Every structure is written in C-alpha cells, then in structure tokens.
Tab-separated table of C-alpha atoms and ligand atoms in Angstrom:
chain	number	residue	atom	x	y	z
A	1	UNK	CA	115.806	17.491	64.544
A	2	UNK	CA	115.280	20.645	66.535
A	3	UNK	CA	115.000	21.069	70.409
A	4	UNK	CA	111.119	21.661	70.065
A	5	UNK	CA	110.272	18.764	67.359
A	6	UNK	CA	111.724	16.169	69.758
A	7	UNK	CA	109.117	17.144	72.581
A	8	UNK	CA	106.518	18.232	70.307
A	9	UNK	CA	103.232	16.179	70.271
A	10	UNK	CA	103.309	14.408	66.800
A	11	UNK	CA	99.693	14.714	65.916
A	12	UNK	CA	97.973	18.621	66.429
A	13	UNK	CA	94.578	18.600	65.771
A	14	UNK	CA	92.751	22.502	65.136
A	15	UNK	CA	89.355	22.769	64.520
A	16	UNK	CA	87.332	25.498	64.468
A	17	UNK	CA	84.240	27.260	62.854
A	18	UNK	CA	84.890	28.918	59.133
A	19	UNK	CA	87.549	31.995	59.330
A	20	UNK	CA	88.327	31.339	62.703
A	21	UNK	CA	91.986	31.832	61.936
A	22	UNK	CA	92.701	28.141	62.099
A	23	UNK	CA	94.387	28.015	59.019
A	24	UNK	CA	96.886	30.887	59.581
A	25	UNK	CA	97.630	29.242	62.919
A	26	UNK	CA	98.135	25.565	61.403
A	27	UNK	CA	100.312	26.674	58.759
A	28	UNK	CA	102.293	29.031	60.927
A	29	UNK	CA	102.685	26.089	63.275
A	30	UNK	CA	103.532	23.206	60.403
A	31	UNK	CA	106.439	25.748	59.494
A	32	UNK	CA	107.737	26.363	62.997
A	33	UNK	CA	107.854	22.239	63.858
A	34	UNK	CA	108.943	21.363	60.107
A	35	UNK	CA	105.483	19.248	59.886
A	36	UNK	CA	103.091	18.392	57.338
A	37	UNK	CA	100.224	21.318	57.104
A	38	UNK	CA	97.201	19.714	56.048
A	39	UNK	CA	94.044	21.701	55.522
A	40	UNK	CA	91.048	19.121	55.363
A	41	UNK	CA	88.699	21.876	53.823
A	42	UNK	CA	90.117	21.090	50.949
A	43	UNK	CA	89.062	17.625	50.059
A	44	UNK	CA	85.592	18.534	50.977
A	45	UNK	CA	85.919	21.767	48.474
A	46	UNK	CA	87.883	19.536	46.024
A	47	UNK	CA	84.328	17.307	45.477
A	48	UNK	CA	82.101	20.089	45.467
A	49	UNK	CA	84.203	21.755	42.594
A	50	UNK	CA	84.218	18.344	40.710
A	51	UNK	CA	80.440	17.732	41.125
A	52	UNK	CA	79.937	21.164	39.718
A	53	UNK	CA	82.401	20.940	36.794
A	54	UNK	CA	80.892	17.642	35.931
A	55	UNK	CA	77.118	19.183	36.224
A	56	UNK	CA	76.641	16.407	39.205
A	57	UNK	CA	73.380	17.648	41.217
A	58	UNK	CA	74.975	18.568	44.726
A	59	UNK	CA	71.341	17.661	45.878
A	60	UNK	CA	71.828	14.256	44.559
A	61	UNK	CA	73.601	12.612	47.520
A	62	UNK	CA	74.510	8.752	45.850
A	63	UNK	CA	76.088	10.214	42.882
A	64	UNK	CA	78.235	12.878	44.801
A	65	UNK	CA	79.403	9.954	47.295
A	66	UNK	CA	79.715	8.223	44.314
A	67	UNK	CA	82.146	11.174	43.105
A	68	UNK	CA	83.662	11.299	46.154
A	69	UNK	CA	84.593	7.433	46.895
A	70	UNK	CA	85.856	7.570	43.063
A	71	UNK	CA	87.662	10.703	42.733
A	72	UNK	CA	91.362	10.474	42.882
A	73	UNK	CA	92.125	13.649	45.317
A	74	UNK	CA	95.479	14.545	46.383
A	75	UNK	CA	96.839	17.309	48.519
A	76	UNK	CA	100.631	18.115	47.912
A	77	UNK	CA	103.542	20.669	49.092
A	78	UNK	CA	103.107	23.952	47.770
A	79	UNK	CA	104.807	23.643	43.799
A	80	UNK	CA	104.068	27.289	43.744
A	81	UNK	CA	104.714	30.512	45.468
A	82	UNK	CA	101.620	32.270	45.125
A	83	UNK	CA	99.926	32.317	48.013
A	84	UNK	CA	99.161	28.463	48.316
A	85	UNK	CA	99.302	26.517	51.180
A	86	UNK	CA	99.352	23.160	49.557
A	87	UNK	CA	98.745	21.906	46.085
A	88	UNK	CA	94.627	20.611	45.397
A	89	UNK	CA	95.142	17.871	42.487
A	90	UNK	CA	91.624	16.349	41.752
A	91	UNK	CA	92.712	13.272	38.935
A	92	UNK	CA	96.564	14.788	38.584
A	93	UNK	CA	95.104	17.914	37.277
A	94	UNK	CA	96.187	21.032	39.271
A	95	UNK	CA	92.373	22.588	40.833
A	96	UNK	CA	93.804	24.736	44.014
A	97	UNK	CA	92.334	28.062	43.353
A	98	UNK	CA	89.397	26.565	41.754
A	99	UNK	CA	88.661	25.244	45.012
A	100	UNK	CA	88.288	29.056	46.522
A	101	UNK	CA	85.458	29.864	43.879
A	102	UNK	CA	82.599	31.396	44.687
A	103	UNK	CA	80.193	29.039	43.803
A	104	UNK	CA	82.264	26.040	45.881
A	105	UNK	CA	81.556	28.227	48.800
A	106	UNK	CA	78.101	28.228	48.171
A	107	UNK	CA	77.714	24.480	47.940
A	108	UNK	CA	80.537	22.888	50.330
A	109	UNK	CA	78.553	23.142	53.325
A	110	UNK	CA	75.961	21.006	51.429
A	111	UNK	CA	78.745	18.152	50.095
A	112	UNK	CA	80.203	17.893	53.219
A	113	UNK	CA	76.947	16.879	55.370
A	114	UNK	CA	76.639	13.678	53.028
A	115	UNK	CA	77.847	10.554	55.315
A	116	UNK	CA	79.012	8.702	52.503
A	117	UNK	CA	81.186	11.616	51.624
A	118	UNK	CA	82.785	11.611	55.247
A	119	UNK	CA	83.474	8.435	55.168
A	120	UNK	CA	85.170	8.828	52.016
A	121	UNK	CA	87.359	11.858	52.646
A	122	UNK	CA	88.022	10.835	56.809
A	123	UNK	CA	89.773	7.484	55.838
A	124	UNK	CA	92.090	8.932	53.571
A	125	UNK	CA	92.411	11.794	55.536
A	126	UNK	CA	93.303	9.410	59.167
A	127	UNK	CA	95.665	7.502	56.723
A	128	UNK	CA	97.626	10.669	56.265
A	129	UNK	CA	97.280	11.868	59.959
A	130	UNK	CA	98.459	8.576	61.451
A	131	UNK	CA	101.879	9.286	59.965
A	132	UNK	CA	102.751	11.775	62.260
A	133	UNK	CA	104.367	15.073	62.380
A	134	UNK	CA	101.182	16.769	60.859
A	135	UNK	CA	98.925	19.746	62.098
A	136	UNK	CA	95.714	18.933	61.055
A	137	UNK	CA	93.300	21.459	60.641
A	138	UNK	CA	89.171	20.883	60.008
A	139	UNK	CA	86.436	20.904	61.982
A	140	UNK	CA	85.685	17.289	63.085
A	141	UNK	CA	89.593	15.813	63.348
A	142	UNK	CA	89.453	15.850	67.309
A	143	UNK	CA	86.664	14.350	67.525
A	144	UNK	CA	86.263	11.866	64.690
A	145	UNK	CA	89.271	11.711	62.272
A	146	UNK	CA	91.540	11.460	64.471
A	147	UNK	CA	90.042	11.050	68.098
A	148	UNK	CA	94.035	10.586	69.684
A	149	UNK	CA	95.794	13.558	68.724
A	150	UNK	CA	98.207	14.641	71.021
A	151	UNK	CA	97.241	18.161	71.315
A	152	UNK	CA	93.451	19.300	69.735
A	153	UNK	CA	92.612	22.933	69.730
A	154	UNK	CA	89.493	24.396	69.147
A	155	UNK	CA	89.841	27.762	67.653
A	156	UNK	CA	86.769	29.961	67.924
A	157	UNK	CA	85.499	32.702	67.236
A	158	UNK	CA	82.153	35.057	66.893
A	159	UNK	CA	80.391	35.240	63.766
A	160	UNK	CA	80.706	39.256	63.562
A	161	UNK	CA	84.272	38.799	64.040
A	162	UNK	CA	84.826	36.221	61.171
A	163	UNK	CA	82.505	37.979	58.660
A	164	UNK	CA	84.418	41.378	59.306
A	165	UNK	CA	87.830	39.235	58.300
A	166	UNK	CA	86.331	37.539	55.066
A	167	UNK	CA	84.934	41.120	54.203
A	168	UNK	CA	88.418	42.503	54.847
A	169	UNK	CA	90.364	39.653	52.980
A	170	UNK	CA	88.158	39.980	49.699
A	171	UNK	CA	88.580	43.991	50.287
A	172	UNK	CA	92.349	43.195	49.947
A	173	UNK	CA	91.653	41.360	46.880
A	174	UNK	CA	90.314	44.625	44.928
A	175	UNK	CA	86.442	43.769	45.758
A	176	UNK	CA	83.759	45.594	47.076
A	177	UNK	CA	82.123	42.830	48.667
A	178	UNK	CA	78.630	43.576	51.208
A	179	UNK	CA	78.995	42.979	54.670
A	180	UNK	CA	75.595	41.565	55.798
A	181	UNK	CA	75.951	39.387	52.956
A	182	UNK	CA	79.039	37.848	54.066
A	183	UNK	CA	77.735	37.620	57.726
A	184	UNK	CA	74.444	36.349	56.402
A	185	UNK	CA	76.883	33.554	54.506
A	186	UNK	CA	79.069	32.542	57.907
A	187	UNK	CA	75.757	32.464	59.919
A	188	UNK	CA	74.377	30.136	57.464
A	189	UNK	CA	77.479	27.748	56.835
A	190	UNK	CA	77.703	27.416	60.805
A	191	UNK	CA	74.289	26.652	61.083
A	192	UNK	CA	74.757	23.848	58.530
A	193	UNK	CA	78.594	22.405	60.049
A	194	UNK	CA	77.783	22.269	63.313
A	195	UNK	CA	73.854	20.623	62.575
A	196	UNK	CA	74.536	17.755	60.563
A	197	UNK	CA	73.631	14.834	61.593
A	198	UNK	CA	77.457	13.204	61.436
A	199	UNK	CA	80.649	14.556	62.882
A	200	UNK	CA	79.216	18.072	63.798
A	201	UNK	CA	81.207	20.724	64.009
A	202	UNK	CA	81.995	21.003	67.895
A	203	UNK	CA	85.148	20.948	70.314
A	204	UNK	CA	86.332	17.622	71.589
A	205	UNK	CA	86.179	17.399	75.402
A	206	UNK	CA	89.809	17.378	75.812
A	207	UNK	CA	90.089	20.396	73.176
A	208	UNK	CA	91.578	23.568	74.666
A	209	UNK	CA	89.278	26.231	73.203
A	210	UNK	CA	90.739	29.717	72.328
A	211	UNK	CA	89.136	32.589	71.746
A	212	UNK	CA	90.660	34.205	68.704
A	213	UNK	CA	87.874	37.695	69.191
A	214	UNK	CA	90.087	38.294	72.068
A	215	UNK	CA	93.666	37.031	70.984
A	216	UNK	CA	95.342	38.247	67.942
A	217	UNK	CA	96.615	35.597	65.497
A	218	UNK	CA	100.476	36.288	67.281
A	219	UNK	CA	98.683	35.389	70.761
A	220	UNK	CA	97.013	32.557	69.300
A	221	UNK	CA	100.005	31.253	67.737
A	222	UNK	CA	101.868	31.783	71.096
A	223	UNK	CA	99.730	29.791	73.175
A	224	UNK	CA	99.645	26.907	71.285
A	225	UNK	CA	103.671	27.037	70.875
A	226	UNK	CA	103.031	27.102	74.426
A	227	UNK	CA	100.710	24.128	74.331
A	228	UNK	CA	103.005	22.397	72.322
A	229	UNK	CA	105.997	22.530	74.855
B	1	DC	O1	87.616	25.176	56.209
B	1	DC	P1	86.898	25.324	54.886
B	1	DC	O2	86.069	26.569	54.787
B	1	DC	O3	87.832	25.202	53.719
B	1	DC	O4	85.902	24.081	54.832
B	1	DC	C1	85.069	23.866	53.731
B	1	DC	C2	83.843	23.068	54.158
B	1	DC	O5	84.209	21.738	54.496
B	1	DC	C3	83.038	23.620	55.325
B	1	DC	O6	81.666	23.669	54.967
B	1	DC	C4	83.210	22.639	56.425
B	1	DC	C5	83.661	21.382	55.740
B	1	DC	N1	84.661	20.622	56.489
B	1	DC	C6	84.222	19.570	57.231
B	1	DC	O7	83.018	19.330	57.295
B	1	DC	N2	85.117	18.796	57.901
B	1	DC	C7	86.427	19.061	57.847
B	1	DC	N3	87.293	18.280	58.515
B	1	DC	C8	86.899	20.164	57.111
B	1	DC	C9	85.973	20.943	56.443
C-alpha cells in the first residue's frame, strides 16, 4: 500500500452535471489511489442501448424497468487499450462503445428518470460502492447511492463551457458537429437530470463544489488530491 492509500478516504463520491469533467477527474484519481473507477453513466446508457436494440418503447416505462431489473449488466477493467475506461458487458456480450451512440444520448436522459430503473441500477451500483477503494462518479451517488462517502465532490460547470468541450471532443473525432446544437442538447439533458422527480441531479450538502469554468482539469485534479489528504 502506498503512503496516500492508507489515509485516503475509501469511498469518493463525484457528481456533477454532463461534461463537467467528472470523468477525467475520477479516472485520473482511481489511477493515482490504485482504486476501482466506476462510471455510473454507464449502466443507465447500458439500458437505454438495450431497449433500443430490442425495439423496447423508451416511453414505455414498465417494460424498460422491466429491462432494467432483468438485464444482466456488468462493468469490468478495461480488456482493451483503446480509449476505454472500463468494459460495458450487457448479457456477457461486449456493448462499451455502443453505449456512446448517438441515439443513446438522445434517450438516456429519458431511461434514467424512470424510478423503477433507479432502483434497479442504485442497488447494484451501492453493492459495488460499499466495497471500498472506489471513486464513484454519477450524478446522484452523494446524495442517494451512497449517502456516506467519505469525500463527495460536486464538479460543476456552465452549460457554454461544457457544450464548447463536447463540440471540441467530437471535432477531435474528425466531425463537424454544430455548436448551438450541442448546447441546445446539454441545456436540455440538464433540464431533464436535475428535474426528475427522484434523485435529482444536485450537490449533497456536505459536497465540496468546484468550479471546473475556472479550474483546469490539472487544478481540479489537484484539489481533490488535496481533499483527499
Ligand atoms: O454521465 P453520463 O452522460 O454517461 O450519464 C448518462 C445519463 O445517465 C445522464 O442522463 C444522467 C444519468 N445518470 C444518472 O441519472 N445517475 C447517475 N448516477 C449517473 C448517470
């Protein structure tokens, strides 16, 4: 064990609105205290993609809870190097970059309000978390999955600031993606997260809420190293 793990706090909570940078931070910080990195997204984009596949009406909220309470969902270490964070297995079949499509994007926001669905994807998700050594990152494990983490951040950020990183990450990818559109996409998603009627997307009281518009992702990650100590 290293110096920092021993005095580490074993469960780190980060939520945050969409491309707030939580994910960057998380993983960065999973790899510097040799702990589990476990993006919760990805359950909730795991169903979506398996409702669509399976031509389930994401309007139809019993038979995606249905999907969701039934679905065998897994979330692995990385068995590739390309860019992964984890593996997404959805019934032992491999469905990580499917969960990044397009049309999962569109429709997560809409999966993930279902209370069925929560409850689903939170039990299995505290069962996990209780273990230990694991930075957790969503946007309702401070305040709901897992209300006595040792250390919950709250990583924010405005939604100009996000859109212009999507629209620069998809630029990267060889796109020519619009602008408004992608604003007009973050504005809509964080309209629907933090609105819901269950676990809304909002800090926990004893969250320490950084601004990521004014700290760059090495700031961010310093500060919570900080946090950590
Ligand atoms: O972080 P992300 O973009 O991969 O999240 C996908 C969707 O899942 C997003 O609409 C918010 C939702 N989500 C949630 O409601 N609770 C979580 N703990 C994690 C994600």
């Amino acid at each position: 064990m290293t110096p920092s793990s021993t005095t580490s706090p074993s469960i780190i909570a980060i939520d945050g609105p969409a491309a707030s940078g939580k994910s960057t931070l998380g993983r960065r910080l999973a790899d510097e205290l040799g702990y589990l990195f476990f993006d919760t997204g990805v359950m909730y984009r795991a169903v979506t993609w398996l409702a669509l596949q399976r031509g389930v009406d994401v309007n139809d909220e019993a038979a995606v809870t249905s999907l969701a309470e039934t679905a065998q969902i897994d979330v692995a270490a990385p068995s590739q190097e390309d860019g992964r964070a984890c593996d997404v297995l959805a019934d032992g079949q491999d469905i990580t970059w499917e969960t990044r499509r397009r049309e999962v994007d569109a429709n997560v926001s809409v999966v993930s309000a279902y209370a069925g669905v929560r409850k689903a994807l939170s039990e299995q998700q505290r069962r996990i978390g209780k273990r230990g050594r694991v930075v957790m990152v969503g946007r309702d494990i401070g305040t709901v999955v897992l209300p006595e983490a040792d250390l919950k951040v709250y990583l924010d950020a405005t939604a100009d600031e996000r859109a212009r990183r999507r629209y620069d990450e998809v630029r990267a990818r060889g796109e020519n993606p619009d602008y408004q559109e992608i604003l007009d996409k973050v504005i809509q998603r964080d309209h629907i997260d933090s609105t819901r009627a269950v676990a809304p997307l909002r800090p926990a009281e004893d969250a320490v809420i950084l601004d990521s518009d004014r700290l760059d992702a090495d700031e961010v990650f310093q500060r919570v190293k900080d946090l950590c100590r």
